[in-house]
Amino acid sequence: MDTNRLSKPIEDILNKQVKKEADAAQTYLSYAAWADSEGYAGVANLLFRHSGEERNHMMKVIGYIQERGGRARITALVAPPKDPKNLQECFEKIFQHEVDNTTAIYEIVNLSQKEKDWATWNFGQWFVKEQIEEETLVMDLLDKLKIAGGPKASNASLLYLDNKIGKQEDDADLARDASVDNP
Ligand code: FEO
């Protein structure tokens, strides 16, 4: 008896996402090592932690595929991108990376809707929200760097910024949690 509750296209696109999340973890690891060697210990700390988050995302997708009777496929990973030139480029590349990942998540949700696979659609909603958080987190980093002077930021303001970033929360505040008392 076939107990697989995933169609072949859904199983394939979910497995593509497993690899994407694993690739993302490698990218964050690589950028974290770069940031650390450039002296940005705070940024490195955030990126190392974020690499772990990407692995958690990967585990969620693996778990879901298996839970639905499919088979998660573990494949070779791509090499991380080359080192950024500076913090500005590092944050911009991370932002683009997150936007690309949001597109991939939307493709999963679109396909699940087309196939009326509401279980996968429902599972995908967790990632839709997560991507709002991820994009917001990096937008905040870019905003902070802009205030510090962007590519022309002084060493003193970069040092201050790096300190702040190293201590910040992993999750961004979202509009859906705002209130009059907590704007
Ligand atoms: Fe798994 Fe950064 O999204």
mmCIF file of C-alpha atoms and ligand atoms in Angstrom:
data_model
loop_
_atom_site.group_PDB
_atom_site.id
_atom_site.type_symbol
_atom_site.label_atom_id
_atom_site.label_comp_id
_atom_site.label_asym_id
_atom_site.label_seq_id
_atom_site.Cartn_x
_atom_site.Cartn_y
_atom_site.Cartn_z
ATOM 1 C CA MET A 1 0.000 0.000 0.000
ATOM 2 C CA ASP A 2 1.345 3.432 -0.913
ATOM 3 C CA THR A 3 1.171 5.665 2.165
ATOM 4 C CA ASN A 4 2.942 8.627 0.554
ATOM 5 C CA ARG A 5 0.597 11.607 0.901
ATOM 6 C CA LEU A 6 2.781 13.869 -1.232
ATOM 7 C CA SER A 7 2.512 14.085 -5.012
ATOM 8 C CA LYS A 8 5.775 13.662 -6.890
ATOM 9 C CA PRO A 9 5.991 17.395 -7.814
ATOM 10 C CA ILE A 10 5.360 18.415 -4.189
ATOM 11 C CA GLU A 11 7.916 15.945 -2.856
ATOM 12 C CA ASP A 12 10.434 17.201 -5.416
ATOM 13 C CA ILE A 13 9.922 20.889 -4.640
ATOM 14 C CA LEU A 14 10.158 20.196 -0.892
ATOM 15 C CA ASN A 15 13.400 18.314 -1.417
ATOM 16 C CA LYS A 16 14.690 21.257 -3.423
ATOM 17 C CA GLN A 17 13.923 23.381 -0.376
ATOM 18 C CA VAL A 18 15.837 20.985 1.910
ATOM 19 C CA LYS A 19 18.917 21.671 -0.191
ATOM 20 C CA LYS A 20 18.232 25.419 -0.331
ATOM 21 C CA GLU A 21 18.082 25.649 3.462
ATOM 22 C CA ALA A 22 21.263 23.585 3.829
ATOM 23 C CA ASP A 23 22.994 25.799 1.238
ATOM 24 C CA ALA A 24 21.806 28.875 3.170
ATOM 25 C CA ALA A 25 23.353 27.493 6.371
ATOM 26 C CA GLN A 26 26.701 27.154 4.555
ATOM 27 C CA THR A 27 26.449 30.698 3.177
ATOM 28 C CA TYR A 28 25.802 32.135 6.637
ATOM 29 C CA LEU A 29 28.660 30.061 8.079
ATOM 30 C CA SER A 30 31.017 31.343 5.425
ATOM 31 C CA TYR A 31 29.979 34.981 5.909
ATOM 32 C CA ALA A 32 30.263 34.542 9.689
ATOM 33 C CA ALA A 33 33.837 33.291 9.367
ATOM 34 C CA TRP A 34 34.604 36.237 7.055
ATOM 35 C CA ALA A 35 33.048 38.742 9.512
ATOM 36 C CA ASP A 36 35.010 37.273 12.401
ATOM 37 C CA SER A 37 38.300 37.481 10.545
ATOM 38 C CA GLU A 38 37.526 41.119 9.630
ATOM 39 C CA GLY A 39 37.132 41.877 13.352
ATOM 40 C CA TYR A 40 33.320 42.073 13.409
ATOM 41 C CA ALA A 41 32.782 39.666 16.296
ATOM 42 C CA GLY A 42 29.196 40.806 16.875
ATOM 43 C CA VAL A 43 28.134 40.361 13.259
ATOM 44 C CA ALA A 44 29.921 37.003 13.188
ATOM 45 C CA ASN A 45 27.999 35.917 16.273
ATOM 46 C CA LEU A 46 24.664 36.813 14.657
ATOM 47 C CA LEU A 47 25.585 35.044 11.412
ATOM 48 C CA PHE A 48 26.849 31.910 13.160
ATOM 49 C CA ARG A 49 23.572 31.739 15.094
ATOM 50 C CA HIS A 50 21.624 32.345 11.911
ATOM 51 C CA SER A 51 23.383 29.481 10.195
ATOM 52 C CA GLY A 52 21.896 27.272 12.921
ATOM 53 C CA GLU A 53 18.447 28.701 12.148
ATOM 54 C CA GLU A 54 18.818 27.710 8.522
ATOM 55 C CA ARG A 55 19.679 24.174 9.603
ATOM 56 C CA ASN A 56 16.524 24.214 11.716
ATOM 57 C CA HIS A 57 14.524 25.227 8.643
ATOM 58 C CA MET A 58 16.093 22.348 6.757
ATOM 59 C CA MET A 59 15.115 19.941 9.561
ATOM 60 C CA LYS A 60 11.512 21.154 9.480
ATOM 61 C CA VAL A 61 11.218 20.389 5.762
ATOM 62 C CA ILE A 62 12.928 17.006 6.143
ATOM 63 C CA GLY A 63 10.596 16.206 9.037
ATOM 64 C CA TYR A 64 7.520 17.232 7.048
ATOM 65 C CA ILE A 65 8.436 15.147 3.991
ATOM 66 C CA GLN A 66 9.001 12.094 6.164
ATOM 67 C CA GLU A 67 5.860 12.732 8.228
ATOM 68 C CA ARG A 68 3.752 12.733 5.061
ATOM 69 C CA GLY A 69 5.191 9.406 3.964
ATOM 70 C CA GLY A 70 7.680 10.815 1.460
ATOM 71 C CA ARG A 71 11.437 10.449 1.365
ATOM 72 C CA ALA A 72 13.756 13.317 2.182
ATOM 73 C CA ARG A 73 16.795 13.410 -0.093
ATOM 74 C CA ILE A 74 20.145 14.593 1.232
ATOM 75 C CA THR A 75 22.396 15.819 -1.552
ATOM 76 C CA ALA A 76 25.708 17.581 -2.081
ATOM 77 C CA LEU A 77 25.761 21.303 -1.324
ATOM 78 C CA VAL A 78 26.943 24.181 -3.458
ATOM 79 C CA ALA A 79 30.068 26.070 -2.434
ATOM 80 C CA PRO A 80 29.277 29.264 -0.512
ATOM 81 C CA PRO A 81 29.629 32.550 -2.434
ATOM 82 C CA LYS A 82 32.957 34.392 -2.302
ATOM 83 C CA ASP A 83 33.634 36.744 0.583
ATOM 84 C CA PRO A 84 31.927 40.129 0.522
ATOM 85 C CA LYS A 85 34.047 43.270 0.100
ATOM 86 C CA ASN A 86 32.655 44.956 3.196
ATOM 87 C CA LEU A 87 29.734 44.905 5.655
ATOM 88 C CA GLN A 88 27.483 46.785 3.221
ATOM 89 C CA GLU A 89 27.961 44.114 0.571
ATOM 90 C CA CYS A 90 27.626 41.351 3.174
ATOM 91 C CA PHE A 91 24.213 42.608 4.314
ATOM 92 C CA GLU A 92 23.049 43.319 0.752
ATOM 93 C CA LYS A 93 23.967 39.805 -0.359
ATOM 94 C CA ILE A 94 22.205 38.293 2.627
ATOM 95 C CA PHE A 95 19.117 40.369 1.865
ATOM 96 C CA GLN A 96 19.075 39.199 -1.756
ATOM 97 C CA HIS A 97 19.570 35.652 -0.546
ATOM 98 C CA GLU A 98 16.525 35.926 1.714
ATOM 99 C CA VAL A 99 14.392 37.458 -1.058
ATOM 100 C CA ASP A 100 15.343 34.530 -3.320
ATOM 101 C CA ASN A 101 14.382 32.118 -0.571
ATOM 102 C CA THR A 102 11.021 33.849 -0.150
ATOM 103 C CA THR A 103 10.419 33.295 -3.871
ATOM 104 C CA ALA A 104 11.184 29.588 -3.410
ATOM 105 C CA ILE A 105 8.738 29.368 -0.481
ATOM 106 C CA TYR A 106 6.047 31.107 -2.551
ATOM 107 C CA GLU A 107 6.594 28.516 -5.288
ATOM 108 C CA ILE A 108 5.877 25.749 -2.767
ATOM 109 C CA VAL A 109 2.721 27.504 -1.577
ATOM 110 C CA ASN A 110 1.613 28.208 -5.177
ATOM 111 C CA LEU A 111 2.072 24.560 -6.147
ATOM 112 C CA SER A 112 0.289 23.265 -3.052
ATOM 113 C CA GLN A 113 -2.633 25.583 -3.828
ATOM 114 C CA LYS A 114 -2.716 24.402 -7.440
ATOM 115 C CA GLU A 115 -2.783 20.777 -6.290
ATOM 116 C CA LYS A 116 -5.198 21.480 -3.425
ATOM 117 C CA ASP A 117 -2.640 19.925 -1.054
ATOM 118 C CA TRP A 118 -3.836 21.889 1.958
ATOM 119 C CA ALA A 119 -1.508 20.091 4.375
ATOM 120 C CA THR A 120 1.518 21.374 2.462
ATOM 121 C CA TRP A 121 -0.124 24.758 2.013
ATOM 122 C CA ASN A 122 -0.620 24.919 5.782
ATOM 123 C CA PHE A 123 2.961 23.797 6.434
ATOM 124 C CA GLY A 124 4.183 26.450 3.988
ATOM 125 C CA GLN A 125 2.484 29.244 5.938
ATOM 126 C CA TRP A 126 5.000 28.859 8.775
ATOM 127 C CA PHE A 127 7.737 29.624 6.255
ATOM 128 C CA VAL A 128 5.831 32.548 4.724
ATOM 129 C CA LYS A 129 5.808 34.225 8.148
ATOM 130 C CA GLU A 130 9.392 33.202 8.836
ATOM 131 C CA GLN A 131 10.508 34.880 5.610
ATOM 132 C CA ILE A 132 8.840 38.149 6.652
ATOM 133 C CA GLU A 133 10.954 37.932 9.809
ATOM 134 C CA GLU A 134 14.131 37.043 7.957
ATOM 135 C CA GLU A 135 13.758 39.876 5.452
ATOM 136 C CA THR A 136 12.886 42.340 8.248
ATOM 137 C CA LEU A 137 15.928 41.274 10.246
ATOM 138 C CA VAL A 138 18.290 42.000 7.346
ATOM 139 C CA MET A 139 16.485 45.238 6.406
ATOM 140 C CA ASP A 140 17.106 46.345 10.008
ATOM 141 C CA LEU A 141 20.805 45.530 9.650
ATOM 142 C CA LEU A 142 20.974 47.614 6.463
ATOM 143 C CA ASP A 143 19.129 50.479 8.185
ATOM 144 C CA LYS A 144 21.523 50.422 11.135
ATOM 145 C CA LEU A 145 24.529 50.406 8.847
ATOM 146 C CA LYS A 146 23.079 53.309 6.863
ATOM 147 C CA ILE A 147 22.698 55.350 10.063
ATOM 148 C CA ALA A 148 26.277 54.467 11.014
ATOM 149 C CA GLY A 149 27.428 56.000 7.709
ATOM 150 C CA GLY A 150 27.041 53.136 5.217
ATOM 151 C CA PRO A 151 30.195 52.474 3.174
ATOM 152 C CA LYS A 152 31.721 55.626 4.721
ATOM 153 C CA ALA A 153 31.055 54.612 8.344
ATOM 154 C CA SER A 154 33.907 55.417 10.711
ATOM 155 C CA ASN A 155 35.682 52.653 12.616
ATOM 156 C CA ALA A 156 34.210 54.007 15.849
ATOM 157 C CA SER A 157 30.624 53.750 14.589
ATOM 158 C CA LEU A 158 31.289 50.307 13.069
ATOM 159 C CA LEU A 159 32.653 49.128 16.405
ATOM 160 C CA TYR A 160 29.549 50.416 18.185
ATOM 161 C CA LEU A 161 27.259 48.862 15.563
ATOM 162 C CA ASP A 162 29.053 45.523 15.701
ATOM 163 C CA ASN A 163 28.606 45.449 19.465
ATOM 164 C CA LYS A 164 24.878 46.157 19.169
ATOM 165 C CA ILE A 165 24.353 43.564 16.441
ATOM 166 C CA GLY A 166 26.109 40.865 18.452
ATOM 167 C CA LYS A 167 23.640 41.330 21.286
ATOM 168 C CA GLN A 168 20.434 41.694 19.304
ATOM 169 C CA GLU A 169 17.590 39.167 19.270
ATOM 170 C CA ASP A 170 17.459 36.527 16.528
ATOM 171 C CA ASP A 171 13.865 37.402 15.637
ATOM 172 C CA ALA A 172 12.625 40.704 14.248
ATOM 173 C CA ASP A 173 9.502 42.466 15.555
ATOM 174 C CA LEU A 174 6.622 42.088 13.113
ATOM 175 C CA ALA A 175 3.770 44.479 12.329
ATOM 176 C CA ARG A 176 1.235 41.810 13.289
ATOM 177 C CA ASP A 177 2.465 41.999 16.908
ATOM 178 C CA ALA A 178 2.297 45.797 17.103
ATOM 179 C CA SER A 179 -0.221 47.667 19.239
ATOM 180 C CA VAL A 180 -0.807 51.237 20.396
ATOM 181 C CA ASP A 181 1.299 50.505 23.495
ATOM 182 C CA ASN A 182 3.907 48.609 21.530
ATOM 183 C CA PRO A 183 4.258 50.357 18.157
HETATM 184 FE FE1 FEO B 1 15.569 29.584 5.804
HETATM 185 FE FE2 FEO B 1 16.848 32.525 5.867
HETATM 186 O O1 FEO B 1 15.503 31.369 5.373
#
